[in-house]
GROMACS .gro file of C-alpha atoms in nm:
model
  335
    1UNK     CA    1   0.000   0.000   0.000
    2UNK     CA    2   0.159   0.326  -0.113
    3UNK     CA    3   0.238   0.608   0.127
    4UNK     CA    4  -0.059   0.829   0.204
    5UNK     CA    5  -0.310   0.587   0.050
    6UNK     CA    6  -0.670   0.660   0.161
    7UNK     CA    7  -0.698   0.290   0.244
    8UNK     CA    8  -0.414   0.309   0.497
    9UNK     CA    9  -0.619   0.448   0.785
   10UNK     CA   10  -0.904   0.192   0.751
   11UNK     CA   11  -0.644  -0.085   0.718
   12UNK     CA   12  -0.477   0.041   1.036
   13UNK     CA   13  -0.815   0.040   1.213
   14UNK     CA   14  -0.866  -0.323   1.111
   15UNK     CA   15  -0.515  -0.407   1.232
   16UNK     CA   16  -0.600  -0.246   1.566
   17UNK     CA   17  -0.911  -0.463   1.602
   18UNK     CA   18  -0.705  -0.775   1.522
   19UNK     CA   19  -0.439  -0.672   1.776
   20UNK     CA   20  -0.707  -0.622   2.041
   21UNK     CA   21  -0.856  -0.963   1.962
   22UNK     CA   22  -0.511  -1.122   1.994
   23UNK     CA   23  -0.452  -0.948   2.327
   24UNK     CA   24  -0.784  -1.075   2.463
   25UNK     CA   25  -0.778  -1.430   2.322
   26UNK     CA   26  -0.414  -1.522   2.387
   27UNK     CA   27  -0.237  -1.544   2.720
   28UNK     CA   28  -0.089  -1.778   2.974
   29UNK     CA   29  -0.419  -1.944   3.067
   30UNK     CA   30  -0.501  -2.255   2.862
   31UNK     CA   31  -0.846  -2.178   2.717
   32UNK     CA   32  -1.000  -2.375   2.430
   33UNK     CA   33  -1.145  -2.189   2.131
   34UNK     CA   34  -1.492  -2.304   2.222
   35UNK     CA   35  -1.455  -2.162   2.572
   36UNK     CA   36  -1.311  -1.837   2.434
   37UNK     CA   37  -1.613  -1.786   2.212
   38UNK     CA   38  -1.852  -1.873   2.496
   39UNK     CA   39  -1.673  -1.630   2.729
   40UNK     CA   40  -1.684  -1.343   2.479
   41UNK     CA   41  -2.055  -1.408   2.416
   42UNK     CA   42  -2.104  -1.420   2.796
   43UNK     CA   43  -2.266  -1.761   2.769
   44UNK     CA   44  -2.394  -1.901   3.098
   45UNK     CA   45  -2.215  -2.229   3.022
   46UNK     CA   46  -1.874  -2.057   3.004
   47UNK     CA   47  -1.630  -2.155   3.282
   48UNK     CA   48  -1.664  -1.891   3.554
   49UNK     CA   49  -1.293  -1.879   3.642
   50UNK     CA   50  -1.182  -1.840   3.281
   51UNK     CA   51  -1.455  -1.584   3.219
   52UNK     CA   52  -1.314  -1.375   3.503
   53UNK     CA   53  -0.966  -1.394   3.351
   54UNK     CA   54  -1.094  -1.256   3.019
   55UNK     CA   55  -1.345  -0.996   3.140
   56UNK     CA   56  -1.177  -0.873   3.456
   57UNK     CA   57  -0.809  -0.896   3.358
   58UNK     CA   58  -0.746  -0.924   2.985
   59UNK     CA   59  -1.007  -0.693   2.833
   60UNK     CA   60  -0.946  -0.391   3.063
   61UNK     CA   61  -0.571  -0.446   3.028
   62UNK     CA   62  -0.587  -0.452   2.647
   63UNK     CA   63  -0.806  -0.141   2.640
   64UNK     CA   64  -0.575   0.038   2.884
   65UNK     CA   65  -0.249  -0.037   2.702
   66UNK     CA   66  -0.411   0.052   2.370
   67UNK     CA   67  -0.519   0.392   2.499
   68UNK     CA   68  -0.183   0.447   2.670
   69UNK     CA   69   0.002   0.367   2.347
   70UNK     CA   70  -0.225   0.602   2.150
   71UNK     CA   71  -0.190   0.877   2.411
   72UNK     CA   72   0.188   0.861   2.442
   73UNK     CA   73   0.231   0.855   2.063
   74UNK     CA   74  -0.002   1.154   2.025
   75UNK     CA   75   0.183   1.340   2.301
   76UNK     CA   76   0.518   1.270   2.135
   77UNK     CA   77   0.389   1.385   1.798
   78UNK     CA   78   0.257   1.712   1.942
   79UNK     CA   79   0.580   1.778   2.133
   80UNK     CA   80   0.797   1.717   1.827
   81UNK     CA   81   0.584   1.958   1.626
   82UNK     CA   82   0.550   2.229   1.891
   83UNK     CA   83   0.922   2.229   1.971
   84UNK     CA   84   1.029   2.151   1.613
   85UNK     CA   85   1.263   1.890   1.757
   86UNK     CA   86   1.258   1.534   1.618
   87UNK     CA   87   1.406   1.401   1.943
   88UNK     CA   88   1.133   1.541   2.167
   89UNK     CA   89   0.909   1.296   2.350
   90UNK     CA   90   0.633   1.311   2.614
   91UNK     CA   91   0.883   1.268   2.897
   92UNK     CA   92   1.092   1.566   2.790
   93UNK     CA   93   0.940   1.809   3.042
   94UNK     CA   94   1.023   1.601   3.348
   95UNK     CA   95   0.680   1.440   3.362
   96UNK     CA   96   0.801   1.081   3.398
   97UNK     CA   97   1.069   1.176   3.650
   98UNK     CA   98   0.820   1.363   3.866
   99UNK     CA   99   0.575   1.074   3.853
  100UNK     CA  100   0.854   0.827   3.934
  101UNK     CA  101   0.976   1.023   4.235
  102UNK     CA  102   0.624   1.060   4.373
  103UNK     CA  103   0.531   0.694   4.320
  104UNK     CA  104   0.860   0.554   4.452
  105UNK     CA  105   0.845   0.787   4.752
  106UNK     CA  106   0.491   0.670   4.827
  107UNK     CA  107   0.580   0.300   4.790
  108UNK     CA  108   0.883   0.329   5.015
  109UNK     CA  109   0.782   0.589   5.273
  110UNK     CA  110   0.402   0.598   5.296
  111UNK     CA  111   0.214   0.340   5.505
  112UNK     CA  112   0.052   0.084   5.276
  113UNK     CA  113  -0.293   0.185   5.401
  114UNK     CA  114  -0.234   0.546   5.297
  115UNK     CA  115  -0.108   0.443   4.953
  116UNK     CA  116  -0.412   0.221   4.899
  117UNK     CA  117  -0.647   0.498   5.013
  118UNK     CA  118  -0.500   0.769   4.789
  119UNK     CA  119  -0.415   0.529   4.506
  120UNK     CA  120  -0.071   0.505   4.344
  121UNK     CA  121  -0.205   0.642   4.010
  122UNK     CA  122  -0.322   0.964   4.178
  123UNK     CA  123   0.009   1.008   4.362
  124UNK     CA  124   0.208   0.953   4.042
  125UNK     CA  125  -0.014   1.194   3.849
  126UNK     CA  126   0.038   1.465   4.112
  127UNK     CA  127   0.414   1.415   4.086
  128UNK     CA  128   0.397   1.445   3.708
  129UNK     CA  129   0.191   1.765   3.737
  130UNK     CA  130   0.439   1.914   3.986
  131UNK     CA  131   0.732   1.845   3.752
  132UNK     CA  132   0.545   1.995   3.458
  133UNK     CA  133   0.462   2.314   3.651
  134UNK     CA  134   0.826   2.347   3.757
  135UNK     CA  135   0.942   2.314   3.396
  136UNK     CA  136   0.683   2.566   3.281
  137UNK     CA  137   0.778   2.818   3.549
  138UNK     CA  138   1.148   2.786   3.464
  139UNK     CA  139   1.071   2.833   3.093
  140UNK     CA  140   0.836   3.130   3.131
  141UNK     CA  141   0.965   3.475   3.042
  142UNK     CA  142   0.731   3.766   3.103
  143UNK     CA  143   0.584   3.909   2.787
  144UNK     CA  144   0.759   3.662   2.556
  145UNK     CA  145   0.656   3.333   2.395
  146UNK     CA  146   0.800   3.010   2.525
  147UNK     CA  147   1.135   2.936   2.362
  148UNK     CA  148   1.162   2.568   2.257
  149UNK     CA  149   1.530   2.550   2.355
  150UNK     CA  150   1.461   2.697   2.700
  151UNK     CA  151   1.174   2.451   2.750
  152UNK     CA  152   1.399   2.158   2.662
  153UNK     CA  153   1.678   2.273   2.893
  154UNK     CA  154   1.433   2.336   3.177
  155UNK     CA  155   1.282   1.991   3.124
  156UNK     CA  156   1.626   1.829   3.138
  157UNK     CA  157   1.708   2.013   3.462
  158UNK     CA  158   1.379   1.915   3.627
  159UNK     CA  159   1.420   1.554   3.509
  160UNK     CA  160   1.769   1.530   3.657
  161UNK     CA  161   1.648   1.667   3.989
  162UNK     CA  162   1.361   1.419   4.020
  163UNK     CA  163   1.578   1.130   3.896
  164UNK     CA  164   1.826   1.205   4.173
  165UNK     CA  165   1.540   1.210   4.424
  166UNK     CA  166   1.414   0.874   4.295
  167UNK     CA  167   1.763   0.723   4.319
  168UNK     CA  168   1.792   0.849   4.678
  169UNK     CA  169   1.458   0.689   4.772
  170UNK     CA  170   1.565   0.358   4.618
  171UNK     CA  171   1.903   0.366   4.793
  172UNK     CA  172   1.775   0.427   5.146
  173UNK     CA  173   1.446   0.236   5.120
  174UNK     CA  174   1.353  -0.106   5.254
  175UNK     CA  175   1.466  -0.382   5.010
  176UNK     CA  176   1.116  -0.529   4.976
  177UNK     CA  177   0.958  -0.190   4.906
  178UNK     CA  178   1.244  -0.105   4.670
  179UNK     CA  179   1.174  -0.419   4.466
  180UNK     CA  180   0.809  -0.319   4.428
  181UNK     CA  181   0.913   0.030   4.323
  182UNK     CA  182   1.158  -0.104   4.065
  183UNK     CA  183   0.882  -0.318   3.914
  184UNK     CA  184   0.666  -0.009   3.871
  185UNK     CA  185   0.956   0.194   3.726
  186UNK     CA  186   1.016  -0.066   3.452
  187UNK     CA  187   0.657  -0.035   3.335
  188UNK     CA  188   0.373  -0.282   3.371
  189UNK     CA  189   0.004  -0.298   3.291
  190UNK     CA  190  -0.058  -0.587   3.533
  191UNK     CA  191  -0.346  -0.523   3.767
  192UNK     CA  192  -0.523  -0.276   3.541
  193UNK     CA  193  -0.897  -0.274   3.607
  194UNK     CA  194  -1.213  -0.120   3.464
  195UNK     CA  195  -1.212   0.168   3.713
  196UNK     CA  196  -0.900   0.320   3.555
  197UNK     CA  197  -1.040   0.328   3.202
  198UNK     CA  198  -1.298   0.615   3.211
  199UNK     CA  199  -1.043   0.886   3.303
  200UNK     CA  200  -0.789   0.752   3.053
  201UNK     CA  201  -1.048   0.731   2.776
  202UNK     CA  202  -1.187   1.079   2.847
  203UNK     CA  203  -0.844   1.246   2.842
  204UNK     CA  204  -0.747   1.064   2.523
  205UNK     CA  205  -1.071   1.155   2.345
  206UNK     CA  206  -1.048   1.524   2.444
  207UNK     CA  207  -0.681   1.535   2.342
  208UNK     CA  208  -0.757   1.386   2.000
  209UNK     CA  209  -1.036   1.639   1.943
  210UNK     CA  210  -0.813   1.932   2.043
  211UNK     CA  211  -0.525   1.804   1.831
  212UNK     CA  212  -0.745   1.760   1.522
  213UNK     CA  213  -0.901   2.105   1.569
  214UNK     CA  214  -0.554   2.264   1.574
  215UNK     CA  215  -0.410   2.047   1.296
  216UNK     CA  216  -0.380   2.336   1.048
  217UNK     CA  217  -0.198   2.545   1.311
  218UNK     CA  218   0.035   2.255   1.380
  219UNK     CA  219   0.110   2.235   1.007
  220UNK     CA  220   0.191   2.607   1.005
  221UNK     CA  221   0.421   2.569   1.308
  222UNK     CA  222   0.649   2.344   1.106
  223UNK     CA  223   0.731   2.646   0.888
  224UNK     CA  224   0.884   2.832   1.185
  225UNK     CA  225   0.749   3.072   1.445
  226UNK     CA  226   0.767   3.387   1.232
  227UNK     CA  227   0.602   3.227   0.931
  228UNK     CA  228   0.332   3.072   1.150
  229UNK     CA  229   0.259   3.406   1.318
  230UNK     CA  230   0.231   3.574   0.979
  231UNK     CA  231  -0.038   3.316   0.898
  232UNK     CA  232  -0.233   3.417   1.208
  233UNK     CA  233  -0.116   3.145   1.447
  234UNK     CA  234  -0.058   3.244   1.809
  235UNK     CA  235   0.247   3.021   1.851
  236UNK     CA  236   0.287   3.080   2.225
  237UNK     CA  237  -0.075   2.993   2.302
  238UNK     CA  238  -0.068   2.687   2.079
  239UNK     CA  239   0.257   2.567   2.236
  240UNK     CA  240   0.108   2.608   2.583
  241UNK     CA  241  -0.198   2.407   2.476
  242UNK     CA  242   0.028   2.129   2.350
  243UNK     CA  243   0.214   2.122   2.680
  244UNK     CA  244  -0.108   2.089   2.881
  245UNK     CA  245  -0.234   1.811   2.654
  246UNK     CA  246   0.100   1.635   2.691
  247UNK     CA  247   0.100   1.650   3.070
  248UNK     CA  248  -0.257   1.517   3.081
  249UNK     CA  249  -0.184   1.226   2.846
  250UNK     CA  250   0.156   1.140   2.990
  251UNK     CA  251   0.057   1.187   3.352
  252UNK     CA  252  -0.239   0.950   3.334
  253UNK     CA  253  -0.040   0.696   3.128
  254UNK     CA  254   0.251   0.692   3.372
  255UNK     CA  255   0.016   0.676   3.670
  256UNK     CA  256  -0.144   0.355   3.535
  257UNK     CA  257   0.140   0.167   3.364
  258UNK     CA  258   0.458   0.319   3.504
  259UNK     CA  259   0.740   0.437   3.280
  260UNK     CA  260   0.675   0.326   2.921
  261UNK     CA  261   0.954   0.474   2.713
  262UNK     CA  262   1.026   0.505   2.340
  263UNK     CA  263   0.661   0.498   2.230
  264UNK     CA  264   0.627   0.876   2.204
  265UNK     CA  265   0.974   0.914   2.052
  266UNK     CA  266   0.979   0.647   1.780
  267UNK     CA  267   0.620   0.593   1.666
  268UNK     CA  268   0.545   0.953   1.550
  269UNK     CA  269   0.836   0.920   1.306
  270UNK     CA  270   0.707   0.585   1.182
  271UNK     CA  271   0.361   0.736   1.130
  272UNK     CA  272   0.516   1.019   0.926
  273UNK     CA  273   0.687   0.761   0.707
  274UNK     CA  274   0.344   0.610   0.639
  275UNK     CA  275   0.127   0.918   0.575
  276UNK     CA  276   0.351   1.224   0.559
  277UNK     CA  277   0.349   1.535   0.779
  278UNK     CA  278  -0.008   1.669   0.732
  279UNK     CA  279  -0.148   1.655   1.084
  280UNK     CA  280  -0.514   1.595   1.001
  281UNK     CA  281  -0.414   1.253   0.867
  282UNK     CA  282  -0.103   1.205   1.079
  283UNK     CA  283  -0.275   1.243   1.419
  284UNK     CA  284  -0.524   0.952   1.389
  285UNK     CA  285  -0.265   0.736   1.213
  286UNK     CA  286  -0.010   0.792   1.489
  287UNK     CA  287  -0.266   0.719   1.762
  288UNK     CA  288  -0.373   0.392   1.599
  289UNK     CA  289  -0.012   0.288   1.541
  290UNK     CA  290   0.070   0.357   1.907
  291UNK     CA  291  -0.226   0.152   2.025
  292UNK     CA  292  -0.138  -0.145   1.802
  293UNK     CA  293   0.227  -0.141   1.907
  294UNK     CA  294   0.168  -0.131   2.281
  295UNK     CA  295  -0.105  -0.397   2.271
  296UNK     CA  296   0.123  -0.638   2.083
  297UNK     CA  297   0.426  -0.562   2.302
  298UNK     CA  298   0.218  -0.613   2.616
  299UNK     CA  299   0.094  -0.946   2.477
  300UNK     CA  300   0.455  -1.050   2.416
  301UNK     CA  301   0.544  -0.949   2.773
  302UNK     CA  302   0.276  -1.187   2.900
  303UNK     CA  303   0.363  -1.493   2.689
  304UNK     CA  304   0.738  -1.485   2.611
  305UNK     CA  305   0.852  -1.600   2.956
  306UNK     CA  306   0.520  -1.739   3.083
  307UNK     CA  307   0.426  -1.781   3.360
  308UNK     CA  308   0.665  -1.496   3.445
  309UNK     CA  309   0.589  -1.155   3.296
  310UNK     CA  310   0.846  -0.927   3.133
  311UNK     CA  311   0.840  -0.557   3.228
  312UNK     CA  312   0.677  -0.355   2.953
  313UNK     CA  313   0.953  -0.093   2.946
  314UNK     CA  314   1.229  -0.352   2.908
  315UNK     CA  315   1.081  -0.523   2.603
  316UNK     CA  316   0.991  -0.189   2.446
  317UNK     CA  317   1.350  -0.069   2.480
  318UNK     CA  318   1.478  -0.386   2.311
  319UNK     CA  319   1.231  -0.361   2.023
  320UNK     CA  320   1.271   0.016   1.978
  321UNK     CA  321   1.647   0.009   1.918
  322UNK     CA  322   1.643  -0.107   1.550
  323UNK     CA  323   1.379   0.144   1.426
  324UNK     CA  324   1.549   0.419   1.630
  325UNK     CA  325   1.880   0.348   1.455
  326UNK     CA  326   1.700   0.346   1.119
  327UNK     CA  327   1.540   0.684   1.188
  328UNK     CA  328   1.873   0.832   1.299
  329UNK     CA  329   2.040   0.708   0.980
  330UNK     CA  330   1.759   0.863   0.775
  331UNK     CA  331   1.803   1.196   0.953
  332UNK     CA  332   2.179   1.184   0.895
  333UNK     CA  333   2.133   1.119   0.520
  334UNK     CA  334   1.873   1.396   0.500
  335UNK     CA  335   2.132   1.644   0.620
   0.00000   0.00000   0.00000
């Protein structure tokens, strides 16, 4: 199928449905095809234990990782456009580091009852928001638009600070609590339930609508700030909107699945290779590609070393290296 073909987006939608079906139907539990069909149809004769595995564990997990993959890819795409930096990703503004420090601190220092009451996702999201606000305050200059380079440098500084705080927590913490924290840091969708899906779905849907409504402005931003402003685009306001969308998408993703790297960095470039740089087409294509990728990687994490489960971040890092090298080589040849 040639690049930019009108059939590409429907084909990607079909691939997403197939990936979701694979994530739901395959796993470590030995379930016959007859039982799988009976479970999906919610037949009364379906085995109750296996039905619980599918409806209470697999389906919410597949939906969650799909939305997280779509959200992180969309956030990475918007960041790369707003900052005009091909190496930008959703974690650039210290979001993941802030979430990590908050979550690790809660796991190690808070009483378990307090952590369960507040919920680790909420604690991680608050940490991500704090890091984002720090980056924004360091980048802000009165009466002037946000400078992409200043934003990047501020994000690096905030990330380093929170990474050091996380390392300190891990060093002085109880070994058992430290092991639990390390598992969260490496990324996992285990334990995802239906209650976490409404917020994730709402934020993703609103972000997609906002991104599509500003697609023409995003296209203009690629021409440079001065050219975009001459076309009537308020670059500073649009950049601020992108940052808030990014923190919402990344914060909720990190709060549910931990640190899931490379998705927002690599997949926007792969989507551009498929459909080009026009954002009205690129945004939905990137979101679908992110959802497919994370669903399939999460499935591999469940089955490769069954009954043990690989951390999501570890397998993603291994799989992301070859396409990352390919993209870097392409950028080098383009220069």
